[in-house]
Structures are given as C-alpha cells and as structure tokens.
Short mmCIF file of C-alpha atoms in Angstrom, two decimals:
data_model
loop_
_atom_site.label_atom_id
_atom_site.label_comp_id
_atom_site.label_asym_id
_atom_site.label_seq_id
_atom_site.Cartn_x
_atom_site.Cartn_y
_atom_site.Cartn_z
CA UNK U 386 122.90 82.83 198.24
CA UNK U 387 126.48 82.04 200.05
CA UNK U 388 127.35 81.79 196.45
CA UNK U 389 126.23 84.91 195.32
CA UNK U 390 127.79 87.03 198.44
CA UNK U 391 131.45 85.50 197.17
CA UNK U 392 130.77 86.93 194.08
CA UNK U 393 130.06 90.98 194.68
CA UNK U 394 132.69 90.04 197.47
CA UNK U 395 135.56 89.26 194.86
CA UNK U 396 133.95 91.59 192.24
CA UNK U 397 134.46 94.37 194.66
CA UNK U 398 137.83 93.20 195.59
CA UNK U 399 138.44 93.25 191.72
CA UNK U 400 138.02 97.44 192.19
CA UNK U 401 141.04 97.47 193.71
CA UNK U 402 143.14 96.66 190.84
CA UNK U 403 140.89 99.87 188.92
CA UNK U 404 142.01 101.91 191.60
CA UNK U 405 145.22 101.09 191.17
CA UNK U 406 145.45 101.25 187.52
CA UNK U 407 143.62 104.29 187.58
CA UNK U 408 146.55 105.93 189.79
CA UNK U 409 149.08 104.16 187.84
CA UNK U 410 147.52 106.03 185.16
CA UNK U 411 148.31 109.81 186.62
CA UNK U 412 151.91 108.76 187.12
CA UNK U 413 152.60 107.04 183.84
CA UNK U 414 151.90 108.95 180.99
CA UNK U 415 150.97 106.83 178.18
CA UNK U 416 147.42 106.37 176.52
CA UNK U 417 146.52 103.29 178.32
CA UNK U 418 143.14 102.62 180.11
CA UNK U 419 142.84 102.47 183.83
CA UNK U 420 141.46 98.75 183.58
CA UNK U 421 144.24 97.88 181.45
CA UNK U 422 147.03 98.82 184.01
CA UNK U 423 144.49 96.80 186.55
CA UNK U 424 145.09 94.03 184.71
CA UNK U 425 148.41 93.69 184.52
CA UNK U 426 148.43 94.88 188.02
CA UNK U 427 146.63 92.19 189.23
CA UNK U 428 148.26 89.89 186.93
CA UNK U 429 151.74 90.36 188.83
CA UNK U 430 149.84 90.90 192.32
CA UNK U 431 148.99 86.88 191.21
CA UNK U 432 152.24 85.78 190.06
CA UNK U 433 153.75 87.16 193.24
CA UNK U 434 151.81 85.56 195.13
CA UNK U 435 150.49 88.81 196.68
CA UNK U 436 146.74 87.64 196.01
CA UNK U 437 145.78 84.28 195.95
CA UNK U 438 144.06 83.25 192.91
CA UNK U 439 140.76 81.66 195.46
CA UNK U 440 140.48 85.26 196.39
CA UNK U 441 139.30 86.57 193.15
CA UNK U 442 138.73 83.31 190.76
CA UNK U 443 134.98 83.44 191.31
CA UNK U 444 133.92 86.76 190.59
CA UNK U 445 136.19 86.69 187.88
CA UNK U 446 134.54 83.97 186.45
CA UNK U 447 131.15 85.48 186.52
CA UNK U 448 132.27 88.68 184.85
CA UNK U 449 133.82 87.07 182.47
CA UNK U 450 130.83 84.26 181.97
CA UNK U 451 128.38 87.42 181.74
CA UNK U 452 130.79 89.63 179.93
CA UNK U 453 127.37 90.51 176.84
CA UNK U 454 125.46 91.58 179.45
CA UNK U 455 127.44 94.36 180.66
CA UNK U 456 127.15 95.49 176.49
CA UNK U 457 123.47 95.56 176.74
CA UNK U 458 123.27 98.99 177.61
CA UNK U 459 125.82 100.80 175.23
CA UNK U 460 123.70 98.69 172.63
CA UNK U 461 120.63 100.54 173.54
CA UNK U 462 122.73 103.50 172.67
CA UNK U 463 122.24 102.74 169.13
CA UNK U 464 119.04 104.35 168.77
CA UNK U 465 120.79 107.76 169.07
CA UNK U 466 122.02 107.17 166.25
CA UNK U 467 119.54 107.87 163.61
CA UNK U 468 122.23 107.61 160.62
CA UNK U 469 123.21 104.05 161.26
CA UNK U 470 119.69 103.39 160.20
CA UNK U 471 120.07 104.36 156.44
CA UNK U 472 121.53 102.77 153.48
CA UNK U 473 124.57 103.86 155.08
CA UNK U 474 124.31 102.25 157.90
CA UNK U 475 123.95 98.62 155.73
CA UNK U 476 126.83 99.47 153.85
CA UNK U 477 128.90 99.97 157.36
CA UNK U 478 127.57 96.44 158.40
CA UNK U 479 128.48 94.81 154.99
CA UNK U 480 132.25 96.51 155.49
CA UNK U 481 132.30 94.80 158.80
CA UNK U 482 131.36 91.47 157.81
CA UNK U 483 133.86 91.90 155.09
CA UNK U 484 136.53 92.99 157.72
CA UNK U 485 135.46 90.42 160.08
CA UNK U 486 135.50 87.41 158.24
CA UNK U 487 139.24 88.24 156.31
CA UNK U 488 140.20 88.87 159.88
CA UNK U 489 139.60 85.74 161.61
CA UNK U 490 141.02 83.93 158.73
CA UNK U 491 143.51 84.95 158.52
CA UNK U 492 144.25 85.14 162.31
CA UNK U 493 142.89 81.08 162.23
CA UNK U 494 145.34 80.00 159.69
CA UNK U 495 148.15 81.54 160.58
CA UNK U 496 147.82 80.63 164.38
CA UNK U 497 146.98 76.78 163.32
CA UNK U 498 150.23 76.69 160.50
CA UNK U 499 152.39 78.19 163.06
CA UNK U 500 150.78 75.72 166.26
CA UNK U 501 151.31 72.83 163.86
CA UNK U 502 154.67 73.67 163.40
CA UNK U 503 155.98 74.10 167.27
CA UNK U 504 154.17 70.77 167.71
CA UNK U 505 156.57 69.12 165.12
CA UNK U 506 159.15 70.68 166.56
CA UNK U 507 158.88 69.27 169.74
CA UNK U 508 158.98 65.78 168.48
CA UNK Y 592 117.58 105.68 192.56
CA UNK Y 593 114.34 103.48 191.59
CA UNK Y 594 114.51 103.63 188.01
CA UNK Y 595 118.27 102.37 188.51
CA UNK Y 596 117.21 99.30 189.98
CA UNK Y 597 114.25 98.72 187.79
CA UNK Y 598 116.08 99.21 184.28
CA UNK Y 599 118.89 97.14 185.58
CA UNK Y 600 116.21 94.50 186.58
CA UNK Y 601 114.96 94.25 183.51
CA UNK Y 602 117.71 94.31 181.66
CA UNK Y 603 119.38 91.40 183.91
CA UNK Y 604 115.94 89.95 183.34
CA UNK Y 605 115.65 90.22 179.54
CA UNK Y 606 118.94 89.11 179.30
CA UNK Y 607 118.41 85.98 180.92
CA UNK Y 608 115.55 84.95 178.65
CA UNK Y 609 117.60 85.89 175.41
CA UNK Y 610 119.81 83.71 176.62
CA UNK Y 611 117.63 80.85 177.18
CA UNK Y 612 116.20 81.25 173.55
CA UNK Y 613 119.01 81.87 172.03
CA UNK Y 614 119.94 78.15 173.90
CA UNK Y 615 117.13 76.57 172.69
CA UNK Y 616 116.72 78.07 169.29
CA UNK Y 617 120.50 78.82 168.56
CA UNK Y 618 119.48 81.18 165.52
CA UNK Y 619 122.34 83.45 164.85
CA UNK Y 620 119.77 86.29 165.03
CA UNK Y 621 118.61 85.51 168.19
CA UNK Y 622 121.91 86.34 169.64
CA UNK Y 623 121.36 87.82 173.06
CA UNK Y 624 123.43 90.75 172.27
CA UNK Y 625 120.95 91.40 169.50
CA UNK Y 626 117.61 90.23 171.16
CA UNK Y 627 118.13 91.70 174.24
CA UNK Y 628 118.75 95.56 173.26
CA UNK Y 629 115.27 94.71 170.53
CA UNK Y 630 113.40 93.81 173.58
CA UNK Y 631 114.88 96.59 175.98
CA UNK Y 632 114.21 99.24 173.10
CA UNK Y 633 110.34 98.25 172.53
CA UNK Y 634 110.27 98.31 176.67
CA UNK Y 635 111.59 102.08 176.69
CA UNK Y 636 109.32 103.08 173.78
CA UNK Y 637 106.19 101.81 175.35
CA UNK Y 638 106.93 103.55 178.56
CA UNK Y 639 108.91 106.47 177.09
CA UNK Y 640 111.82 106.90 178.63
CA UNK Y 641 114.74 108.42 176.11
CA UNK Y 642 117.77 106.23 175.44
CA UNK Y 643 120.23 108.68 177.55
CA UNK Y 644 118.09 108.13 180.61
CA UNK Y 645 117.71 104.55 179.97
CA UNK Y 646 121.94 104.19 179.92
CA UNK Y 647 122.30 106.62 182.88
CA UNK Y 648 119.80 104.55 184.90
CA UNK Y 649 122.38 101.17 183.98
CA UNK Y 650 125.16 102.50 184.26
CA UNK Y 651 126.66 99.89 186.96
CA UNK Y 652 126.30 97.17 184.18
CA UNK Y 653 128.24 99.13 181.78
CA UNK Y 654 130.77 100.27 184.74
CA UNK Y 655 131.01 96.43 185.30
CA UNK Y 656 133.61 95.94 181.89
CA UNK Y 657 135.87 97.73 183.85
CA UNK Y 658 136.11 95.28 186.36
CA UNK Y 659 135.67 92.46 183.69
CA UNK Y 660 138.80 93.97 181.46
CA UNK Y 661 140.63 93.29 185.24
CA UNK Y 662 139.60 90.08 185.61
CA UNK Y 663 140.64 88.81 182.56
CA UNK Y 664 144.10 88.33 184.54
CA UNK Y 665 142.69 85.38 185.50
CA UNK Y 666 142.55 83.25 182.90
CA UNK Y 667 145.90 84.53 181.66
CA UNK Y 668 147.82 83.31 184.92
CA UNK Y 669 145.90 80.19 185.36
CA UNK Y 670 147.43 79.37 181.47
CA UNK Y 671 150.75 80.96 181.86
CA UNK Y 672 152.40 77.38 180.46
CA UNK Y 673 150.63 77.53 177.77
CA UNK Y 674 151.00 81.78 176.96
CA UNK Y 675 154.70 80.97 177.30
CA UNK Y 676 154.36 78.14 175.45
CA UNK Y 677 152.79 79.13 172.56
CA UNK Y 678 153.60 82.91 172.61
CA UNK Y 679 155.61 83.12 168.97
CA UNK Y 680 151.85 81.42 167.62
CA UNK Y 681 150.19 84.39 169.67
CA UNK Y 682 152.09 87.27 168.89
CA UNK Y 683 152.64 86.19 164.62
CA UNK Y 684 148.98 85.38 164.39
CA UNK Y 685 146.91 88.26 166.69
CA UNK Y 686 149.78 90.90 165.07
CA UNK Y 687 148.78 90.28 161.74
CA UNK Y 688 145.20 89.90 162.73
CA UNK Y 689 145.07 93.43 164.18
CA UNK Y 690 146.90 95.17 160.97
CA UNK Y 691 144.30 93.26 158.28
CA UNK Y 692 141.60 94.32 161.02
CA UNK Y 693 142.90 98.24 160.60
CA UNK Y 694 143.74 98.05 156.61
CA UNK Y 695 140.67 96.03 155.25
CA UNK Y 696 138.29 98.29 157.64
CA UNK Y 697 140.11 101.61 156.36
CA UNK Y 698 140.45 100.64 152.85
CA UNK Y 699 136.74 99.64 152.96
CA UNK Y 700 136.17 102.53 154.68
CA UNK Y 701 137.32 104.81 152.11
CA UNK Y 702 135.66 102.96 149.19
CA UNK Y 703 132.41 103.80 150.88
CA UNK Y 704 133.38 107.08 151.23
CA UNK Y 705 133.05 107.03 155.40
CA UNK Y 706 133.95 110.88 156.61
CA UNK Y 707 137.03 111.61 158.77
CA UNK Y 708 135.38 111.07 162.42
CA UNK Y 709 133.61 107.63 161.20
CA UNK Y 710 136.76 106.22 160.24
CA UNK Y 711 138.38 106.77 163.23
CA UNK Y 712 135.73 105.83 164.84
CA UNK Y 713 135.43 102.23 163.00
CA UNK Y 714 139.05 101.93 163.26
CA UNK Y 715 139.26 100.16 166.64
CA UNK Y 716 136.28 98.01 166.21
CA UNK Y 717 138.26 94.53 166.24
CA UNK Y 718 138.66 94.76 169.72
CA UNK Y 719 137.10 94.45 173.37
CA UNK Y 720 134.48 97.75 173.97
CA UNK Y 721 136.42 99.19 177.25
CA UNK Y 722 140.13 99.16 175.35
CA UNK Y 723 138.01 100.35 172.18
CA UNK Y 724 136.45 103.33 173.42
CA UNK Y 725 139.82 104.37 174.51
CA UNK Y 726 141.71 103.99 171.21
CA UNK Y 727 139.15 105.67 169.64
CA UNK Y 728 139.22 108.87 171.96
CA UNK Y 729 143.01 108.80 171.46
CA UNK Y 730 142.53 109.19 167.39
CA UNK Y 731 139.50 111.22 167.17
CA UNK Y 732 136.82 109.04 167.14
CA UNK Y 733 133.12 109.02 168.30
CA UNK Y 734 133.45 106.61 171.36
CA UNK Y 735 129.60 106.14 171.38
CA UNK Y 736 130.01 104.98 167.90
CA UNK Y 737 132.39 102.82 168.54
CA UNK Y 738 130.76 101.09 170.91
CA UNK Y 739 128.06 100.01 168.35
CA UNK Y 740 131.03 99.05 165.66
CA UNK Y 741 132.69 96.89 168.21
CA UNK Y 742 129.55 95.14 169.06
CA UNK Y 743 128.45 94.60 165.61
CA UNK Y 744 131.47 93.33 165.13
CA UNK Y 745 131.16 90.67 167.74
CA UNK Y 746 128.05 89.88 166.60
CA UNK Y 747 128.71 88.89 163.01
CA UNK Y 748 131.97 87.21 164.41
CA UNK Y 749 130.24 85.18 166.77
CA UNK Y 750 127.52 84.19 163.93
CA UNK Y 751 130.10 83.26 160.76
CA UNK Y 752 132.65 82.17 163.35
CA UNK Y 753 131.89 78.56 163.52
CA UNK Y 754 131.27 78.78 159.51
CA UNK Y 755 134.94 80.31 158.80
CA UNK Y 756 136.46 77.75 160.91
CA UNK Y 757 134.45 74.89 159.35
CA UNK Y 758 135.28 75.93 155.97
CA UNK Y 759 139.22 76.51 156.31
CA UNK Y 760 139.20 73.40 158.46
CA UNK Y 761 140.57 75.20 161.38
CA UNK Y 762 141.34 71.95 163.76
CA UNK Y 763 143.81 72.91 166.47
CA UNK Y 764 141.97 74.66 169.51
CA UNK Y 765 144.81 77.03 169.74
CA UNK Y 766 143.75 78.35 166.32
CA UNK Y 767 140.13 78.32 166.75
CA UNK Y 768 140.24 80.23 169.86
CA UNK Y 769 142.71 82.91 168.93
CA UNK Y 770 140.50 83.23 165.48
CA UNK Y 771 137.22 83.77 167.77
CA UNK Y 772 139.05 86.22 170.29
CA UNK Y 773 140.91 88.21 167.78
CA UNK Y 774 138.24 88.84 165.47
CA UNK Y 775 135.07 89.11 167.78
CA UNK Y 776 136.61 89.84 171.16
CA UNK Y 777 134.05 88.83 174.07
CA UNK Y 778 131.42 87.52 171.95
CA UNK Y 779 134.00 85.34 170.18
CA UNK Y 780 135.21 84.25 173.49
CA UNK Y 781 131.46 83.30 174.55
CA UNK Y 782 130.91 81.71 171.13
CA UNK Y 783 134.64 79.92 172.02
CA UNK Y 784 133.49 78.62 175.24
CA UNK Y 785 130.41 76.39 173.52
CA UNK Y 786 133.76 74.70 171.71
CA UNK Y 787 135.30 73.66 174.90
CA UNK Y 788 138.15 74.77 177.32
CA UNK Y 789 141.24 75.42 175.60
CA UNK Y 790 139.09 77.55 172.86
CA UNK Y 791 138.01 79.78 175.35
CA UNK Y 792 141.51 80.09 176.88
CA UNK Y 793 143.06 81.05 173.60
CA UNK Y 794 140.27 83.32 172.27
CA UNK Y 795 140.91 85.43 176.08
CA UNK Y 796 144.35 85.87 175.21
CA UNK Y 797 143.74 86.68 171.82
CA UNK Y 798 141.62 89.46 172.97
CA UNK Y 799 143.94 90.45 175.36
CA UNK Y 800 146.61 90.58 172.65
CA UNK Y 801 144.63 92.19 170.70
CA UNK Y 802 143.84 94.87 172.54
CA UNK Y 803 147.34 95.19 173.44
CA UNK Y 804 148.51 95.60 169.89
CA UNK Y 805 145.85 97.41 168.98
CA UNK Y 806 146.95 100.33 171.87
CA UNK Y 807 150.04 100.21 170.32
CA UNK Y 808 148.35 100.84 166.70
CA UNK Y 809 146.65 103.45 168.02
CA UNK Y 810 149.54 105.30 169.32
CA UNK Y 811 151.83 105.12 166.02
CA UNK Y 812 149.87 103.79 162.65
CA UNK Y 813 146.58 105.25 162.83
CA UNK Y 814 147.34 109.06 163.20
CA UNK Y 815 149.79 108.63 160.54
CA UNK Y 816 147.22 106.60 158.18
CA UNK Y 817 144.71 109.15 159.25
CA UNK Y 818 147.10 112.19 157.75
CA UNK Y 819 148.04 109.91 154.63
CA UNK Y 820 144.41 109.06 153.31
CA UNK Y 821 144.61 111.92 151.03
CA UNK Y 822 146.84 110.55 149.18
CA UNK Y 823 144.67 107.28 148.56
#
C-alpha cells in the first residue's frame, strides 16, 4: 500500500515536467509535443541535480512497466472505424508487416555492424 | 463520475488477466494489446455503451502516456555512459530506421492505392502513440487513425521481433534493443525487457530517437513527399 502511495506520489510529481513543457510550448514555437519538452525538461532538471533521481525513479518505472495499458483505450477506438474492417483494412496490415519487418532489420544490422565495430576499436 | 471508475476498473482488470495469459500461453495473438481491447469490446457490446463514451469514461489511462513520454527521462539519464558511448551506433542505425520506416510505408502506400489523408495518417506509425498523434496532426493526418497504425505496428513488431532477430543472428544487445524500440516503439520495448536489461535500455532510446527524428521528418520530408507523390 506504502508502495502504491510512492507511486501516484512521483507520477503526480511527473505532471510537473507536462506543465512545464506545455508552457515551454507557448514560448517556443516549433511543432513539438508538450510531453516531449517534459522530457527533456526533466532530463536536465536530473542532470543538474535539480531533482533527485529517488524522487521520481518509481513512478517512472511503473509507467513505463505498464506503458500497453495506457493504449488499451485508443485501441477500443478501432471499432469506429468501420473501413479498417474490409479487404482494405488486411491489405493496410500486410503493408505494415512489410514495413515493420524491413524496418527492424535493417535498424538491427546496422546498429550490431556499427556496435561491433566501436568494440574493435577500443581494443 | 461512476462509469469513469468502473470502465477504468475493468479495463485495469482485463488487462491484468491478458497479461497473465499471455504469460502463460505466450501466443503472439494473445498479446495483451490485442486480447485486452477483444475482451473490452465484447464487454461494451453486451452492455451497450458506444466506443466514444467508453474512451471518454478512460480517459486518465490514455492521459497517463503523457506522463509516461516524461518519464522516459529516466532511463535515458540512468544510461547516459552508455548514450554517449554508443551515440554514432544510435544516431546511424535509428536515422536510417526512421527514413526506410517513411519510404517502404509510403511506397507501399501508394501501390495500394491509400488516399491522401490515410497516408499521412500511416506515415508516423513507426513511432511511440503520444509523439505519433502529433506528427500526424502536423501533416494532415487522422490522429485517431494513427493511433490504431501505431499500435498495429507494435503489435506485429513485438510478435516477428524475436523471429527477425533470430534469423539475421542479431547477437549484441545494443542491436537487439534498438531493432525492438525503433521498429515497435513501447511494445518492442516490453517485448525487449523479456530479453534482459541492456535490451530494454537500448530499445527506450531507440524510441526516444526515433521519435526525435521522426519530429524532425515530419517538419521537412513528409510535406514535401506529400506534394511530390504525383509525380510517382
């Protein structure tokens, strides 16, 4: 239970950083979400020591260990979507897997050539 | 006020118990991200409430990726050695994944013969829902729409995942977890964490990267592949 209150504790504290970001967002004008100026507001807050990494660690594990709940929802959402459910719909899912699969790949072997290499490097 | 906590119960509830079957069975279709919504859609039919009443009612869970985009600061400062360490591997690898994650889904795109609006709004699909939805209202897309792209896309990744990296013999963790985090965002990174540690460090950032890029995409390539499809 003690457990549980540290969490919405640091998960509200986490708002902050939205808050933030979301005024960073009036002043700055460039098409970048609140919660990603939050980030790398609270990023720097941690780095400069301003926040102690204790004071939000544990919420931000949970949110991060729950992340596919917090999908749930929009998922639901599908079922407004009446067109998805066509032949259409199959083809988008077969373009994705497509997409998907060349995309981690790709992304796999060129991150694991280039690793190797700054590994050799070193020695 | 009622149905807010009820529907947010449940779907904590139903969650929960994907979760443990998906444990216990671990068949790709099972995926909680798939079960769940199943089981949440045969709850609202039976006691008919429409899907915009059902997502107003859970809204806090869907408010909570805002906080969860935020706390993925975390994980990037408690690995700053390694970011610095390894950024060249980062940047090369999550900047190439992002373009072949625009390009193949375009040029697919158009070979189905997707109109305008879908495009746009499959464009952003590689990445994490939150940064998603906001590339896509920045180039015309259907946000709702992309929502569903992005998590099919996780999906899929998180089910052929460990199947791509088995079959190209993808060893190093570094690669495995920017692989995972690039293509499937936070479904990769879940499917990342069953791999161990490091995985799930490297498929954060590659999300994070990803989403970075992808921003950047959004701004410059995209509204000028949008205008050049004609010529395709």
């Amino acid at each position: 239970m003690k457990k549980a209150g540290v969490i919405i504790l640091q998960v509200l504290f986490l708002h902050v950083f939205l808050i933030l970001g979301a005024a960073l967002k009036q002043i700055v004008p460039i098409p970048i979400p609140a919660s990603m100026f939050g980030l790398v507001l609270l990023f720097l807050a941690l780095c400069l020591k301003i926040v102690k990494l204790e004071w939000v660690e544990k919420g931000a594990n949970w949110l991060l260990a729950e992340l596919l709940l917090f999908f749930v929802p929009s998922a639901v959402g599908i079922i407004n979507y009446k067109e998805i459910f066509s032949f259409l719909g199959a083809e988008i899912v077969i373009l994705i897997g497509i997409s998907t699969i060349v995309v981690m790949g790709l992304t796999g072997i060129i991150a694991e050539k280039t690793a190797v290499f700054k590994r050799r490097e070193q020695h | 006020m009622i149905m807010m906590i009820l529907f947010t119960v449940v779907t904590y509830l139903l969650y929960r118990i994907s979760k443990m079957v998906y444990v216990k069975m671990s068949f790709p279709l099972f995926h909680p991200l798939l079960l769940t919504p199943i089981l949440l859609i045969i709850v609202i039919s039976i006691v008919h409430v429409p899907a915009d009443g059902y997502l107003h009612a859970t809204r806090l869970l869907t408010h909570l990726l805002g906080p969860a985009t935020v706390a993925f600061a975390v994980p990037i400062y408690k690995n700053l050695p390694t970011v610095k360490k390894y950024l060249g591997t980062i940047a090369i690898s999550i900047t190439t994944g992002t373009l072949v994650a625009i390009f193949s889904t375009f040029g697919l795109s158009k070979l189905i013969h997707l109109k305008s609006d879908m495009i746009t709004s499959i464009l952003p699909r590689s990445i994490t829902t939150p940064i998603a939805i906001e590339v896509s209202k920045e180039i015309g897309g259907m946000p709702t729409l992309t929502t569903v792209f992005v998590i099919i896309t996780g999906v899929f990744g998180g089910i052929v995942g460990p199947m791509v990296i088995k079959s190209l013999s993808i060893k190093s963790p570094i690669a495995r977890g920017l692989a995972l985090g690039m293509a499937a965002h936070g479904v990769g990174t879940t499917k990342a964490m069953e791999y161990g540690k490091q995985e799930a460090t490297f498929s954060s950032l590659g999300m994070i990267f990803a989403a970075w890029i992808t921003l950047i995409w959004g701004a410059l390539l995209i509204p000028s592949l949008m205008t050049l499809q004609h010529l395709f």
